[in-house]
Coordinates of N, CA and C in Angstrom, one line a residue:
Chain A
X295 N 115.4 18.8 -56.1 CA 115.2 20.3 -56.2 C 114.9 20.8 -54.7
X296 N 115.8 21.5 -54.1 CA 115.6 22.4 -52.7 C 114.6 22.8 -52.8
X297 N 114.0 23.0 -51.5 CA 112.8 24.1 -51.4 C 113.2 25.1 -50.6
X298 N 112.4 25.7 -49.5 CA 113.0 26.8 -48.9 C 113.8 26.2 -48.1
X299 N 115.1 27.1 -47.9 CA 116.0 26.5 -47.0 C 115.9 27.7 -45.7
X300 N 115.7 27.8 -44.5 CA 115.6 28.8 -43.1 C 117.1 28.3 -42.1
X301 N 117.4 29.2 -42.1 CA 118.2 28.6 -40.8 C 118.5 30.2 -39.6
X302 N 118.9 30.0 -38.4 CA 118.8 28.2 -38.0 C 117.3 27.7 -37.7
X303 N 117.4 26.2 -36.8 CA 115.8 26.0 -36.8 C 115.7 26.6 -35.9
X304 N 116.4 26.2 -34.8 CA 115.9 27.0 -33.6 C 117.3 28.2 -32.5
X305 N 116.7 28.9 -32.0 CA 117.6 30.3 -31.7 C 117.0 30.4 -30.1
X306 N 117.4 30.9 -28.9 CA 116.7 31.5 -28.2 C 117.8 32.4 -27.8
X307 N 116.8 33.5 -27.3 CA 117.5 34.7 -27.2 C 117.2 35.6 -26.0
X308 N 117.9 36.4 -25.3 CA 117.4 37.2 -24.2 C 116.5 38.5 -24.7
X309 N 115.8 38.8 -24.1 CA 114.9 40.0 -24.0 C 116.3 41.7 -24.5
X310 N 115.8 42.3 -25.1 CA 116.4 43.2 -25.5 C 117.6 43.2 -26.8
X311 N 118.0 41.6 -27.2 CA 118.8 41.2 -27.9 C 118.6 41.9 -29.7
X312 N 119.4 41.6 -30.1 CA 118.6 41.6 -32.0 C 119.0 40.2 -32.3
X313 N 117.9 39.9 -33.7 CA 117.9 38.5 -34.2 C 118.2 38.6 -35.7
X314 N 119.0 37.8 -36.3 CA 118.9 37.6 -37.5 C 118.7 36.1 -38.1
X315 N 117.6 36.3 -38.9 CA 116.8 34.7 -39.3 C 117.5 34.6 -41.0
X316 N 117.8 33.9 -41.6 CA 118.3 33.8 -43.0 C 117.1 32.4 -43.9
X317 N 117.0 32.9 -44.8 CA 116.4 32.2 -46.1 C 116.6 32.2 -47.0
X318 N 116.4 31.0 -47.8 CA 117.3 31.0 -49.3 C 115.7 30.4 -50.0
X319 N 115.1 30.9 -51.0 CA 114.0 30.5 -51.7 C 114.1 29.6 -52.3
X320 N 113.3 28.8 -52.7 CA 113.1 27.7 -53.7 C 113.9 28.1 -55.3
X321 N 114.8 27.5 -55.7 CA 115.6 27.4 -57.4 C 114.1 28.1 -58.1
X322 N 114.6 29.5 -58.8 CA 113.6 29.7 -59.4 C 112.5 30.5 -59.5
X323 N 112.3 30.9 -58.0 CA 111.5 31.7 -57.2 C 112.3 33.4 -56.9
X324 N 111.3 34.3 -57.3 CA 112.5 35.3 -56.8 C 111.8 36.5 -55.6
X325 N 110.8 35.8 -54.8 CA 109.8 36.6 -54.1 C 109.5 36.0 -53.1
X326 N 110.7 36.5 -51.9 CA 110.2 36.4 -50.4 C 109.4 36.7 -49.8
X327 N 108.9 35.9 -49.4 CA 107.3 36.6 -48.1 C 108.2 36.0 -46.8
X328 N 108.2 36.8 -45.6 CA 108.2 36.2 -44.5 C 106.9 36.5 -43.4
X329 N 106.7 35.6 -42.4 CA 105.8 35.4 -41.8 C 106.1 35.1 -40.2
X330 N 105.0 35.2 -39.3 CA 105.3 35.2 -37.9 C 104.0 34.2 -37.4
X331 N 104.1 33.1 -37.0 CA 103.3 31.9 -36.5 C 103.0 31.9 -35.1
X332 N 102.2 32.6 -34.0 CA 102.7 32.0 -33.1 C 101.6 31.0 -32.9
X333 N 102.0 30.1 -31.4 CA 101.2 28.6 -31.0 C 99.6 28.7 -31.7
X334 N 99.3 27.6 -31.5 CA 98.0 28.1 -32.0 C 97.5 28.9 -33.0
X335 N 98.4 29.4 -33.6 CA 97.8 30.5 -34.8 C 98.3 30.6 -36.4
X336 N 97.3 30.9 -37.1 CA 97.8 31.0 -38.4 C 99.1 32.0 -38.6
X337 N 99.9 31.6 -39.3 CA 100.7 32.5 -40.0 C 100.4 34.5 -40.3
X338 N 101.3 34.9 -39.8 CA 100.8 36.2 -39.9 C 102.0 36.8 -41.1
X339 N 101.6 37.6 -41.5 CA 102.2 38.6 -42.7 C 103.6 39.6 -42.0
X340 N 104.2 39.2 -42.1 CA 105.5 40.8 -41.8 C 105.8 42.0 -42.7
X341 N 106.5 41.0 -44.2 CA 107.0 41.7 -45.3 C 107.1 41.0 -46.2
X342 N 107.2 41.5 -47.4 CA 107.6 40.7 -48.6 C 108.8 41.4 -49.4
X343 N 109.6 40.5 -49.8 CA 110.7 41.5 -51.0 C 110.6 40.8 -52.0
X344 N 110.9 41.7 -53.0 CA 110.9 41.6 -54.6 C 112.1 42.6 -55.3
X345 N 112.9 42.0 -55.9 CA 113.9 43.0 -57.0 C 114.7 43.8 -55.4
X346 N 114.8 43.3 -54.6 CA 115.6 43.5 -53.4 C 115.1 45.1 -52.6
X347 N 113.8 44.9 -52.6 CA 113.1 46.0 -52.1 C 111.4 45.8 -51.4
X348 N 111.8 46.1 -50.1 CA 110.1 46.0 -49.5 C 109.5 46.2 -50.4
X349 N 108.7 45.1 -50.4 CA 107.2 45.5 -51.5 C 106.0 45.7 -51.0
X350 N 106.2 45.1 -49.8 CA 104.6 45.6 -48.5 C 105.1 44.9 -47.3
X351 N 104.7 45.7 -46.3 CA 104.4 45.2 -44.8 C 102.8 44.8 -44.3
X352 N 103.3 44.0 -43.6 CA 102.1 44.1 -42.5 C 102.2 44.5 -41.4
X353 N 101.6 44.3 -40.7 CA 101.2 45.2 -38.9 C 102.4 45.1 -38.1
X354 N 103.9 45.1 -38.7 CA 104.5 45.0 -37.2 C 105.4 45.9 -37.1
X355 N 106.0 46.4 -36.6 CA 106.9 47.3 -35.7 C 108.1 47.7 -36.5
X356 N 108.4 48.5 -36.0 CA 110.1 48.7 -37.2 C 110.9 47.9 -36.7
X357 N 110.7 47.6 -35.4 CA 111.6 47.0 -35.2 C 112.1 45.3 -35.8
X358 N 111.2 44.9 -36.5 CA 111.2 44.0 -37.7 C 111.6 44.5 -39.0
X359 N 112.6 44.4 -39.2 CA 113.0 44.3 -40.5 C 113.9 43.8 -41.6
X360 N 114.2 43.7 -42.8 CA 114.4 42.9 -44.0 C 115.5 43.4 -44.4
X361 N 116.2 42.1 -45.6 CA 117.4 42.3 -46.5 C 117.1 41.5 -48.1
X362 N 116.9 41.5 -49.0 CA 116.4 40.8 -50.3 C 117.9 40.8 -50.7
X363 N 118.7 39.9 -51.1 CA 120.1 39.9 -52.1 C 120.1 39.5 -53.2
X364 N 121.1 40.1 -53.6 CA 120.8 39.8 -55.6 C 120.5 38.4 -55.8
X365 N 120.4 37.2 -55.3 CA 120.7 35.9 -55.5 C 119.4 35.3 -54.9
X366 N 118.4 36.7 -54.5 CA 117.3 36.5 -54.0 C 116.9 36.2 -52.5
X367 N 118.2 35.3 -52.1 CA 117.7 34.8 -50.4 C 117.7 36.1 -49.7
X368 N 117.1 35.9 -48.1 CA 116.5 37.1 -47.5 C 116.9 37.0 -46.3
X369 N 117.0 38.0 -45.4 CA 117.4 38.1 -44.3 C 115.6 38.9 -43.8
X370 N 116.0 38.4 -42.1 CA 114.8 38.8 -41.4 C 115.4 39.4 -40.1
X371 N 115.8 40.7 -39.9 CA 115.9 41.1 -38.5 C 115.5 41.6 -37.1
X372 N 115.0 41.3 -36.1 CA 114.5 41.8 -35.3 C 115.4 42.6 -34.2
X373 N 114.8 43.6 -33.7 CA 115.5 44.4 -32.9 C 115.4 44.5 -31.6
X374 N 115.8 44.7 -30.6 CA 114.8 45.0 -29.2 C 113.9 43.8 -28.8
X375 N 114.2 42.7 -28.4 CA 113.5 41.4 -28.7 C 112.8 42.2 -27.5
X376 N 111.3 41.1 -27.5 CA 110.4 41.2 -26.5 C 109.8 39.8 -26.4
X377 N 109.5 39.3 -25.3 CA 109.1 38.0 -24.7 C 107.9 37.5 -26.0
X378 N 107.4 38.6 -26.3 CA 106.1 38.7 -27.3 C 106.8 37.7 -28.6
X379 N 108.1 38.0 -29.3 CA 108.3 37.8 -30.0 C 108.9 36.1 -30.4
X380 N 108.3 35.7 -29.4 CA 109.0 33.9 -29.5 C 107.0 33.5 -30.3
X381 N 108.3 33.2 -31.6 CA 107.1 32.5 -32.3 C 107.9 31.7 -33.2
X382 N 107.4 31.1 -34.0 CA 107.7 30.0 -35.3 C 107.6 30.9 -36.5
X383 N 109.0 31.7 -37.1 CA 109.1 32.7 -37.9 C 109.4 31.4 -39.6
X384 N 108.2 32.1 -40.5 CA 108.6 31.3 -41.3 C 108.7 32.0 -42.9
X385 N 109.2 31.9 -43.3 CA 109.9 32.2 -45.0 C 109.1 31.0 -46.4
X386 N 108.7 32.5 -46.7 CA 108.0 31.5 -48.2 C 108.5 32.3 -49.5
X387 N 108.5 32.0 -50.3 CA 108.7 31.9 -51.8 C 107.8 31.8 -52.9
X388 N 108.2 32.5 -53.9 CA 107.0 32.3 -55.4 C 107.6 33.2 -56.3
X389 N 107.3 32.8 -57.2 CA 107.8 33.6 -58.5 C 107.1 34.7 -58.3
X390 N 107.8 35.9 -58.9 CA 106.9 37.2 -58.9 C 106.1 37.6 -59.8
X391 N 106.0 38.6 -59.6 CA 104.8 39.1 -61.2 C 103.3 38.7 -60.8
X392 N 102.5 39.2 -62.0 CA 100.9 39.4 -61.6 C 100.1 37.8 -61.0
X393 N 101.2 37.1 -61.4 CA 100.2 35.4 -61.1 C 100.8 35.1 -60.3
X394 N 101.6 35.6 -59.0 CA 102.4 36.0 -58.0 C 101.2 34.6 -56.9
X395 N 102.0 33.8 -56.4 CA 100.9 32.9 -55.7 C 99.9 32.2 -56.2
X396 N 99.9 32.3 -57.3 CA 98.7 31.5 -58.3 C 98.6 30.2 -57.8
X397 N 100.7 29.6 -57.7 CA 100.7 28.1 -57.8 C 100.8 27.7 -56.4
X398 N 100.6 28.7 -55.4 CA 100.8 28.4 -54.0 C 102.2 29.1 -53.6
X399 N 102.6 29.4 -52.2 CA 104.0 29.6 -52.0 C 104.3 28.3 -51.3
X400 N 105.6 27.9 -51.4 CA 106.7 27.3 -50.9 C 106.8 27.6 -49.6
X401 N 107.0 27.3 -48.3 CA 107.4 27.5 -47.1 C 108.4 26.8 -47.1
X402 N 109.4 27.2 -45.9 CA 110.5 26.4 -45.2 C 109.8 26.2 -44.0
X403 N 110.8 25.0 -43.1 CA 110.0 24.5 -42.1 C 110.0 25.7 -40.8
X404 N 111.1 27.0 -41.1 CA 110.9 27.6 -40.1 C 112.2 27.7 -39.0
X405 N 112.0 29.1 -38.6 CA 113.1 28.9 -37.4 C 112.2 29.1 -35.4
X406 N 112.3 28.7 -34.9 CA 111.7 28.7 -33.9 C 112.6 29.4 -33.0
X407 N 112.1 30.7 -32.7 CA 113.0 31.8 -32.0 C 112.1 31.5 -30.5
X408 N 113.0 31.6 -29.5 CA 112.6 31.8 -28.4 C 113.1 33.1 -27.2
X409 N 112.0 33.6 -27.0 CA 113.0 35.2 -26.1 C 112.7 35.1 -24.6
X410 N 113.6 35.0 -24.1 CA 113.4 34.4 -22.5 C 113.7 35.9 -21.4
Chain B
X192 N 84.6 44.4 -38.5 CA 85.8 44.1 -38.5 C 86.2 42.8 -39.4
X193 N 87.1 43.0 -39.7 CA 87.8 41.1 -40.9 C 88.3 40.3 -40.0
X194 N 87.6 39.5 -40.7 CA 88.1 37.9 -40.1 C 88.0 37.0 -40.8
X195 N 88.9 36.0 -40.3 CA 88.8 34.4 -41.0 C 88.5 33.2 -40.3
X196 N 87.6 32.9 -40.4 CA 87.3 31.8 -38.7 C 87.2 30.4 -39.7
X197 N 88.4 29.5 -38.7 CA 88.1 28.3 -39.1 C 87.6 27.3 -38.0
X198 N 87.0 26.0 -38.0 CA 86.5 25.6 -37.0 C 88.0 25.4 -35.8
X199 N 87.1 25.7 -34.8 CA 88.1 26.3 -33.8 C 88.6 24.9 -32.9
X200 N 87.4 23.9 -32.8 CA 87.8 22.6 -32.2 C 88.2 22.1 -33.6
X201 N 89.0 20.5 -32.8 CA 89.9 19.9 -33.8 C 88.5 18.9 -34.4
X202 N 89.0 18.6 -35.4 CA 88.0 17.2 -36.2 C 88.1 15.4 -36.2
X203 N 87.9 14.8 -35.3 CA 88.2 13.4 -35.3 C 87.5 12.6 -36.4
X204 N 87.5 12.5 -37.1 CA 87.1 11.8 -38.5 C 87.5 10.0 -38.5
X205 N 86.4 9.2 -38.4 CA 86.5 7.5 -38.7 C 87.6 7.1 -40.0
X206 N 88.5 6.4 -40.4 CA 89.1 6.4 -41.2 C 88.2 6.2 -42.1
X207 N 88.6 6.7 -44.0 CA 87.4 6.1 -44.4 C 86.4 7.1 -44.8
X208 N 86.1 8.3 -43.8 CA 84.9 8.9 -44.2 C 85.1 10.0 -44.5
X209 N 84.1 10.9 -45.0 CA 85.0 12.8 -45.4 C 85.0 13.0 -44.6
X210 N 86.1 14.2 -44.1 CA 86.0 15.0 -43.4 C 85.9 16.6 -44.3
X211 N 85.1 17.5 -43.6 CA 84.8 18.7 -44.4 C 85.3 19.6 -43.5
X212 N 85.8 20.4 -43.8 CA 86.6 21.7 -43.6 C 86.0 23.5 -43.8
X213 N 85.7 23.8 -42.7 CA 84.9 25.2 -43.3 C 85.8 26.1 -43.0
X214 N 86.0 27.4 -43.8 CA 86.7 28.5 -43.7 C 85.6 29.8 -44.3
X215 N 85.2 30.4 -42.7 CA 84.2 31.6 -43.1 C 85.1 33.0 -43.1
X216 N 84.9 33.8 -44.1 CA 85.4 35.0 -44.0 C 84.4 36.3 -44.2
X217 N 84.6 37.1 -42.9 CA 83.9 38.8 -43.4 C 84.7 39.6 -43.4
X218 N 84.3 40.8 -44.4 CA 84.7 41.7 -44.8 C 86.0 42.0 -45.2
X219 N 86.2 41.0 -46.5 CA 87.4 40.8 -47.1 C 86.8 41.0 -48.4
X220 N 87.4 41.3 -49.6 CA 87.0 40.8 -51.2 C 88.0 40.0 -51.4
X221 N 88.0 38.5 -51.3 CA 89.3 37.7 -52.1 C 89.0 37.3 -53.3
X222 N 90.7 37.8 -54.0 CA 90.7 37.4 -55.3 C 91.0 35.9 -56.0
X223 N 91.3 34.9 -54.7 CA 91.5 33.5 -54.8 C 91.7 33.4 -53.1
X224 N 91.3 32.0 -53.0 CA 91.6 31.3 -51.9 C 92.6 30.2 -51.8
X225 N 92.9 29.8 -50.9 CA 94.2 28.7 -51.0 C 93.8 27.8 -49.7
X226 N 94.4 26.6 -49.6 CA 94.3 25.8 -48.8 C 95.7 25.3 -48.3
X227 N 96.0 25.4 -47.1 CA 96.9 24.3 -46.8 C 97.6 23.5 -46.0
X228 N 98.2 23.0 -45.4 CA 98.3 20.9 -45.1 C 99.6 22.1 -43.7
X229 N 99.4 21.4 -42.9 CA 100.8 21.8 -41.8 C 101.0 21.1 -40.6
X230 N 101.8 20.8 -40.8 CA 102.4 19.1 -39.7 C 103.0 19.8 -38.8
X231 N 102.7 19.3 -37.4 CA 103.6 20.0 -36.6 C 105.2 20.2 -37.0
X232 N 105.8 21.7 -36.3 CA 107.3 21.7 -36.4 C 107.4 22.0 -37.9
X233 N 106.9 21.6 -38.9 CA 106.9 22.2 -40.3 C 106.4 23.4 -41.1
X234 N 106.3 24.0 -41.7 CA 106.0 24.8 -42.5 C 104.3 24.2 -43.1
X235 N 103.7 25.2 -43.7 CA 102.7 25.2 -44.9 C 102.7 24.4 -46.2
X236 N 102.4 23.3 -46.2 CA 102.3 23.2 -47.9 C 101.1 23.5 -48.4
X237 N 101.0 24.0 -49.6 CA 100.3 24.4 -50.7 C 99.5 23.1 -51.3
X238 N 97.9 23.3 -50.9 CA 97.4 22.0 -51.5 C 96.6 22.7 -52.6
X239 N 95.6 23.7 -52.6 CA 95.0 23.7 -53.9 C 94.5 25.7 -53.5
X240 N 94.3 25.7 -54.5 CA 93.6 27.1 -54.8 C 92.3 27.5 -55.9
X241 N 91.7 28.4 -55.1 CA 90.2 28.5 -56.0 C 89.6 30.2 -55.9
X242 N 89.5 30.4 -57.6 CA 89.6 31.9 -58.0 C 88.3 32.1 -57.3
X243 N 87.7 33.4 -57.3 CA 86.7 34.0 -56.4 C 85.4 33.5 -57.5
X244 N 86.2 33.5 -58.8 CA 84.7 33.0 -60.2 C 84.7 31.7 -60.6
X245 N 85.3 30.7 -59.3 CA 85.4 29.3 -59.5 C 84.1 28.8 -58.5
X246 N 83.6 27.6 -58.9 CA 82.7 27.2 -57.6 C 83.6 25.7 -57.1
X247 N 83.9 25.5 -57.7 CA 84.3 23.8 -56.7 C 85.9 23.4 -57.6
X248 N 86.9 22.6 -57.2 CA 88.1 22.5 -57.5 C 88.7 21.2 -56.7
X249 N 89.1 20.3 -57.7 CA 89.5 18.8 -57.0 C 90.4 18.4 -57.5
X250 N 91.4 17.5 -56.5 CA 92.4 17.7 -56.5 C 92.8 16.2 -55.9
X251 N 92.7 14.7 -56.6 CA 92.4 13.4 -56.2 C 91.4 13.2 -55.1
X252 N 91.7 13.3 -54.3 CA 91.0 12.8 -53.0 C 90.4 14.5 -52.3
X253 N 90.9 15.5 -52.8 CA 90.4 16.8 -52.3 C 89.8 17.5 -53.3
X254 N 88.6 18.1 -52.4 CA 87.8 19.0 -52.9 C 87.6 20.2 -52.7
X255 N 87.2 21.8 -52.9 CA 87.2 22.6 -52.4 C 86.0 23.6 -53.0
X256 N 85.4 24.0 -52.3 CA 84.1 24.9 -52.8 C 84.0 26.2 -52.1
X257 N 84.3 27.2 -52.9 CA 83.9 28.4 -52.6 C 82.5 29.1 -53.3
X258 N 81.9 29.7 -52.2 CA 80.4 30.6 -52.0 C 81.0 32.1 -51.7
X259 N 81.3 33.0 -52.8 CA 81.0 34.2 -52.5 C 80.3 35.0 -51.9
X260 N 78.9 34.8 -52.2 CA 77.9 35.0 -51.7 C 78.0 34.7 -50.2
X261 N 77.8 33.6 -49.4 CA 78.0 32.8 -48.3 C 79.4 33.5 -47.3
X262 N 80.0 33.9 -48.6 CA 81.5 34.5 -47.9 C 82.3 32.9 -46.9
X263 N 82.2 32.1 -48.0 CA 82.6 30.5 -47.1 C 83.3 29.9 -47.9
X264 N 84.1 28.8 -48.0 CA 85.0 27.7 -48.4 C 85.0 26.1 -47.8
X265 N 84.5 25.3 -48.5 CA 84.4 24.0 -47.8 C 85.5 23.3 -48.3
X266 N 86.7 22.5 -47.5 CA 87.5 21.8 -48.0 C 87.2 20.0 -47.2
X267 N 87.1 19.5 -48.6 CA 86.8 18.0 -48.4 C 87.8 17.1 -48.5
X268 N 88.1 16.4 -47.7 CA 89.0 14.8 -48.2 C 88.3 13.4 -48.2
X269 N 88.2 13.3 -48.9 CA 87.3 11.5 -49.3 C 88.3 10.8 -49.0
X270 N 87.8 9.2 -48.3 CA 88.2 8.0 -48.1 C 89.5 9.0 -47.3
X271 N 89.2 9.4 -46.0 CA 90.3 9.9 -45.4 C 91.2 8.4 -44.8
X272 N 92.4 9.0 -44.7 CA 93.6 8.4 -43.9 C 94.1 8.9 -42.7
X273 N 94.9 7.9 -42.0 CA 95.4 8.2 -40.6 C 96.5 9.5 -41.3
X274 N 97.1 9.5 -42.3 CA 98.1 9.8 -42.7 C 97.5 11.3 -43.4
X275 N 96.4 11.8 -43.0 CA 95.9 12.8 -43.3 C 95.4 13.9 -42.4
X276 N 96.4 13.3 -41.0 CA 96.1 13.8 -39.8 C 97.3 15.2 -40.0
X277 N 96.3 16.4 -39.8 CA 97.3 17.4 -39.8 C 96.6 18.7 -39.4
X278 N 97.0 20.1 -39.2 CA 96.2 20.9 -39.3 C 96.1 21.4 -40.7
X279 N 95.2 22.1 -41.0 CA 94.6 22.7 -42.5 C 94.5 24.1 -42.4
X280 N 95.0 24.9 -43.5 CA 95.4 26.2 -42.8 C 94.0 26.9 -44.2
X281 N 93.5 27.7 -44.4 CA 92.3 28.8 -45.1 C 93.4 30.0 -45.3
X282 N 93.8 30.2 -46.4 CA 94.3 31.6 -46.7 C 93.8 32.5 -48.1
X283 N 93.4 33.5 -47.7 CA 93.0 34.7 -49.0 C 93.7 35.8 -49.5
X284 N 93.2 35.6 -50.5 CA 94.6 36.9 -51.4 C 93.6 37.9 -52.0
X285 N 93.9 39.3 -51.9 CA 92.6 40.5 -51.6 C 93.3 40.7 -52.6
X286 N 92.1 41.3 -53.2 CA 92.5 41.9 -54.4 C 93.4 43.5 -54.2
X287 N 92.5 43.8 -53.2 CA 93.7 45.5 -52.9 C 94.9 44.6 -52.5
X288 N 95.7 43.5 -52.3 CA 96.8 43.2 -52.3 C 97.4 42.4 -52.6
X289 N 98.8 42.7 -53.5 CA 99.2 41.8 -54.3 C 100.2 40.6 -54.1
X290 N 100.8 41.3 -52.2 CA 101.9 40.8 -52.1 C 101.6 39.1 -51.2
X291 N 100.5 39.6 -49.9 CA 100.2 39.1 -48.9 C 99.0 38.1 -48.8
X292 N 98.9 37.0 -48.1 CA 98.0 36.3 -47.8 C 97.9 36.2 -46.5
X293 N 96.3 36.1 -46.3 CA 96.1 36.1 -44.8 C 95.4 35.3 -44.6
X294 N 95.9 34.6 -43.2 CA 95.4 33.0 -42.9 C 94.9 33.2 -41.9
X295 N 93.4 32.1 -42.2 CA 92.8 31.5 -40.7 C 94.1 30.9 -39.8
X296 N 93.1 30.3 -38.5 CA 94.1 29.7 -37.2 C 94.0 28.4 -37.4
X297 N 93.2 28.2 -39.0 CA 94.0 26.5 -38.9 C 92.5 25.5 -38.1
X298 N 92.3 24.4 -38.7 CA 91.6 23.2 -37.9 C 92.7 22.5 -38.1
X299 N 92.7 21.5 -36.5 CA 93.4 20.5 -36.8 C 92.5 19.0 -36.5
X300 N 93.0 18.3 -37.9 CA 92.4 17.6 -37.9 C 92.7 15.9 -37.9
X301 N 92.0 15.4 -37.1 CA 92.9 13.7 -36.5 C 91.9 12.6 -37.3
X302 N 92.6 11.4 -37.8 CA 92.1 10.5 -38.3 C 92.4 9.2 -38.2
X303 N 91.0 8.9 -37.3 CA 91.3 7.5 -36.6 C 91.4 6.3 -37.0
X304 N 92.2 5.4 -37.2 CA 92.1 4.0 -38.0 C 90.8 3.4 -37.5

């Protein structure tokens, strides 16, 4: 059984560029979270999609933003790169609905963007 | 202000012995807590979870105790292994939200033969 599949792993990119990160959820799962990791730090919150529509953000910029497809997997795009933005971007998964996370989310191992 | 503080130095642990894991949080209401395991270069896995009206939750060799009150979470591994060398990530799920979890910075923790 697949789990989350991210690609690519790793990307670097020039300052001012756009980025697009792709995820495919775990068989079964129909609720993307993606997340922003940098060194040393826990995982931070971006957005989540559900039924192929933002279902919440966290603290970041517009210039971060999302695609949910009927088949579930998710796109992550950034715009305007900034040196800020080299971090370990990672994609999780869970079935949706009220027990949403109950059983834990799924991560993939992640794409490691770097903005030079 | 909110926060999640986990111990900020890393944990060297004898093989063999617990090692305990604290995760302090203010000024959050979580509706469950979560724990979990992250190897360098990889992602999060999902080791256990514990509702805000639970006190303690075990999981073979893992334990996990949450204090409301205390606003705390202790995560235990008995008879630790070298092979249990990893960082440990503290994440809570608020009840004002349904979608998102927010994580401590993680202990990492090493275990010496």
């Amino acid at each position: 059984d697949a789990g989350v599949t991210q690609s690519p792993t790793h990307l670097i990119k020039t300052r001012g560029q756009q980025v697009t990160l792709r995820c495919s959820p775990k068989s079964g799962h129909d609720t993307v979270s993606w997340y922003q990791q940098a060194l040393g730090q826990g995982p931070q919150f971006i957005f989540q999609y559900y039924e192929e529509e933002e279902r919440q953000r966290g603290n970041f910029p517009d210039r971060f933003s999302g695609h949910q497809f009927p088949n579930y997997s998710s796109e992550l795009n950034v715009n305007a790169l900034l040196l800020g933005d080299s971090a370990l971007y990672l994609c999780a998964s869970s079935p949706g609905g009220p027990r949403q996370g109950f059983y834990g989310y799924t991560f993939g191992s992640g794409t490691r963007l770097t903005v030079v | 202000s909110q926060k999640i503080e986990q111990n900020s130095e890393a944990l060297n642990i004898q093989e063999g012995k617990t090692a305990t894991l604290t995760c302090n949080y203010t000024n959050y209401s979580p509706a469950y807590l979560q724990w979990y395991r992250q190897d360098p270069g990889r992602g999060p896995v999902f080791l256990l979870l514990i509702r805000e009206n639970e006190k303690e939750k075990r999981k073979e060799r893992l334990k996990v105790t949450f204090d409301t009150t205390l606003k705390q979470s202790l995560f235990h591994i008995t008879a630790s292994q070298p092979a249990d060398s990893a960082t440990y990530l503290c994440a809570l799920r608020l009840y004002s939200s349904a979608s998102k979890i927010i994580f401590g910075s993680g202990t990492r923790l090493s275990i010496r033969p």
